[in-house]
PDB file of C-alpha atoms in Angstrom:
ATOM      1  CA  MET A   1     245.653 160.765 127.225  1.00 84.00           C
ATOM      2  CA  LYS A   2     246.741 164.405 127.133  1.00 83.00           C
ATOM      3  CA  LYS A   3     246.656 164.529 130.927  1.00 85.00           C
ATOM      4  CA  LEU A   4     248.853 161.441 131.136  1.00 83.00           C
ATOM      5  CA  ILE A   5     251.431 162.920 128.766  1.00 86.00           C
ATOM      6  CA  LEU A   6     251.330 166.207 130.655  1.00 83.00           C
ATOM      7  CA  LEU A   7     251.813 164.343 133.943  1.00 83.00           C
ATOM      8  CA  VAL A   8     254.805 162.393 132.560  1.00 84.00           C
ATOM      9  CA  LEU A   9     256.432 165.537 131.164  1.00 82.00           C
ATOM     10  CA  THR A  10     255.863 167.470 134.387  1.00 82.00           C
ATOM     11  CA  THR A  11     257.266 164.655 136.495  1.00 80.00           C
ATOM     12  CA  THR A  12     260.315 164.347 134.241  1.00 77.00           C
ATOM     13  CA  TYR A  13     260.914 168.092 134.412  1.00 75.00           C
ATOM     14  CA  ILE A  14     260.659 168.135 138.198  1.00 76.00           C
ATOM     15  CA  MET A  15     262.971 165.136 138.616  1.00 71.00           C
ATOM     16  CA  ALA A  16     265.545 166.697 136.293  1.00 68.00           C
ATOM     17  CA  GLY A  17     265.459 169.839 138.411  1.00 63.00           C
ATOM     18  CA  MET A  18     266.233 167.916 141.590  1.00 60.00           C
ATOM     19  CA  ASP A  19     269.863 167.487 140.534  1.00 58.00           C
ATOM     20  CA  GLY A  20     270.237 171.243 140.219  1.00 57.00           C
ATOM     21  CA  TRP A  21     268.868 171.755 143.699  1.00 59.00           C
ATOM     22  CA  SER A  22     271.257 169.273 145.237  1.00 60.00           C
ATOM     23  CA  GLN A  23     274.181 170.995 143.539  1.00 64.00           C
ATOM     24  CA  ASP A  24     273.083 174.321 144.989  1.00 66.00           C
ATOM     25  CA  GLU A  25     272.949 172.768 148.439  1.00 68.00           C
ATOM     26  CA  THR A  26     276.432 171.340 148.110  1.00 82.00           C
ATOM     27  CA  GLU A  27     277.738 174.754 147.010  1.00 84.00           C
ATOM     28  CA  ALA A  28     276.045 176.328 150.020  1.00 85.00           C
ATOM     29  CA  GLU A  29     277.482 173.641 152.289  1.00 85.00           C
ATOM     30  CA  LYS A  30     280.974 174.256 150.880  1.00 87.00           C
ATOM     31  CA  ALA A  31     280.622 177.999 151.454  1.00 90.00           C
ATOM     32  CA  ALA A  32     279.425 177.434 155.027  1.00 89.00           C
ATOM     33  CA  LYS A  33     282.327 175.073 155.698  1.00 88.00           C
ATOM     34  CA  MET A  34     284.838 177.587 154.340  1.00 91.00           C
ATOM     35  CA  GLU A  35     283.321 180.310 156.542  1.00 93.00           C
ATOM     36  CA  LYS A  36     283.566 178.079 159.622  1.00 91.00           C
ATOM     37  CA  GLU A  37     287.219 177.350 158.820  1.00 93.00           C
ATOM     38  CA  ARG A  38     287.903 181.054 158.397  1.00 94.00           C
ATOM     39  CA  LEU A  39     286.244 181.902 161.710  1.00 94.00           C
ATOM     40  CA  CYS A  40     288.105 179.079 163.451  1.00 94.00           C
ATOM     41  CA  ASN A  41     291.402 180.508 162.220  1.00 95.00           C
ATOM     42  CA  VAL A  42     290.402 184.055 163.186  1.00 95.00           C
ATOM     43  CA  TYR A  43     289.470 183.119 166.744  1.00 94.00           C
ATOM     44  CA  THR A  44     292.491 180.853 167.168  1.00 95.00           C
ATOM     45  CA  LYS A  45     294.746 183.784 166.274  1.00 96.00           C
ATOM     46  CA  LYS A  46     292.747 186.134 168.521  1.00 94.00           C
ATOM     47  CA  VAL A  47     293.110 183.793 171.494  1.00 96.00           C
ATOM     48  CA  ASP A  48     296.865 183.450 170.967  1.00 96.00           C
ATOM     49  CA  THR A  49     297.407 187.187 170.503  1.00 95.00           C
ATOM     50  CA  TYR A  50     295.106 188.185 173.342  1.00 95.00           C
ATOM     51  CA  LYS A  51     296.795 185.817 175.803  1.00 94.00           C
ATOM     52  CA  LYS A  52     300.108 187.527 175.077  1.00 94.00           C
ATOM     53  CA  THR A  53     298.836 191.109 175.416  1.00 93.00           C
ATOM     54  CA  MET A  54     295.912 190.926 177.852  1.00 92.00           C
ATOM     55  CA  ARG A  55     295.556 192.903 181.055  1.00 93.00           C
ATOM     56  CA  ASN A  56     295.058 191.249 184.405  1.00 93.00           C
ATOM     57  CA  ASP A  57     291.458 192.130 185.303  1.00 94.00           C
ATOM     58  CA  GLU A  58     287.981 190.633 185.149  1.00 96.00           C
ATOM     59  CA  LEU A  59     287.009 192.230 181.840  1.00 96.00           C
ATOM     60  CA  ALA A  60     290.103 190.865 180.145  1.00 95.00           C
ATOM     61  CA  GLN A  61     289.347 187.401 181.532  1.00 96.00           C
ATOM     62  CA  ALA A  62     285.757 187.663 180.247  1.00 96.00           C
ATOM     63  CA  THR A  63     286.968 188.720 176.813  1.00 95.00           C
ATOM     64  CA  LEU A  64     289.400 185.828 176.686  1.00 95.00           C
ATOM     65  CA  ALA A  65     286.678 183.406 177.781  1.00 96.00           C
ATOM     66  CA  ASN A  66     284.432 184.682 174.982  1.00 96.00           C
ATOM     67  CA  TYR A  67     287.182 184.256 172.388  1.00 95.00           C
ATOM     68  CA  VAL A  68     287.846 180.719 173.637  1.00 95.00           C
ATOM     69  CA  ARG A  69     284.115 179.930 173.521  1.00 95.00           C
ATOM     70  CA  LEU A  70     283.811 181.144 169.936  1.00 94.00           C
ATOM     71  CA  GLN A  71     286.989 179.338 168.926  1.00 94.00           C
ATOM     72  CA  GLY A  72     285.616 176.124 170.399  1.00 93.00           C
ATOM     73  CA  LYS A  73     282.287 176.610 168.643  1.00 91.00           C
ATOM     74  CA  TYR A  74     283.687 177.092 165.153  1.00 91.00           C
ATOM     75  CA  CYS A  75     286.574 174.646 165.425  1.00 92.00           C
ATOM     76  CA  GLU A  76     284.273 171.999 166.928  1.00 87.00           C
ATOM     77  CA  ASP A  77     281.863 172.438 163.998  1.00 73.00           C
ATOM     78  CA  ILE A  78     284.726 171.809 161.586  1.00 75.00           C
ATOM     79  CA  GLN A  79     285.761 168.651 163.430  1.00 73.00           C
ATOM     80  CA  LYS A  80     282.157 167.390 163.420  1.00 69.00           C
ATOM     81  CA  ASP A  81     281.899 168.044 159.678  1.00 64.00           C
ATOM     82  CA  GLN A  82     285.154 166.176 159.049  1.00 67.00           C
ATOM     83  CA  ASN A  83     284.035 163.206 161.143  1.00 68.00           C
ATOM     84  CA  THR A  84     280.685 162.941 159.365  1.00 67.00           C
ATOM     85  CA  SER A  85     282.245 163.198 155.902  1.00 62.00           C
ATOM     86  CA  LYS A  86     284.600 160.246 156.525  1.00 55.00           C
TER      87      LYS A  86
END
């Protein structure tokens, strides 16, 4: 009988804790989403600024390509998150 009561109390305690874990995950997901948005904005501005001021050589083209790649990565992640949340 004591084992049964202990099992019920333990199960209840664990199930009550599950809500706290899911809230932590949503907070972490919100923080990750905000960071992706920030990085998307940063690389969008970098691409625009760099296009205006860049030199005309291979290294400048490689730098621009890297900025565009990173912009696409972070902005694409935001679009995927928005599509899945709808």
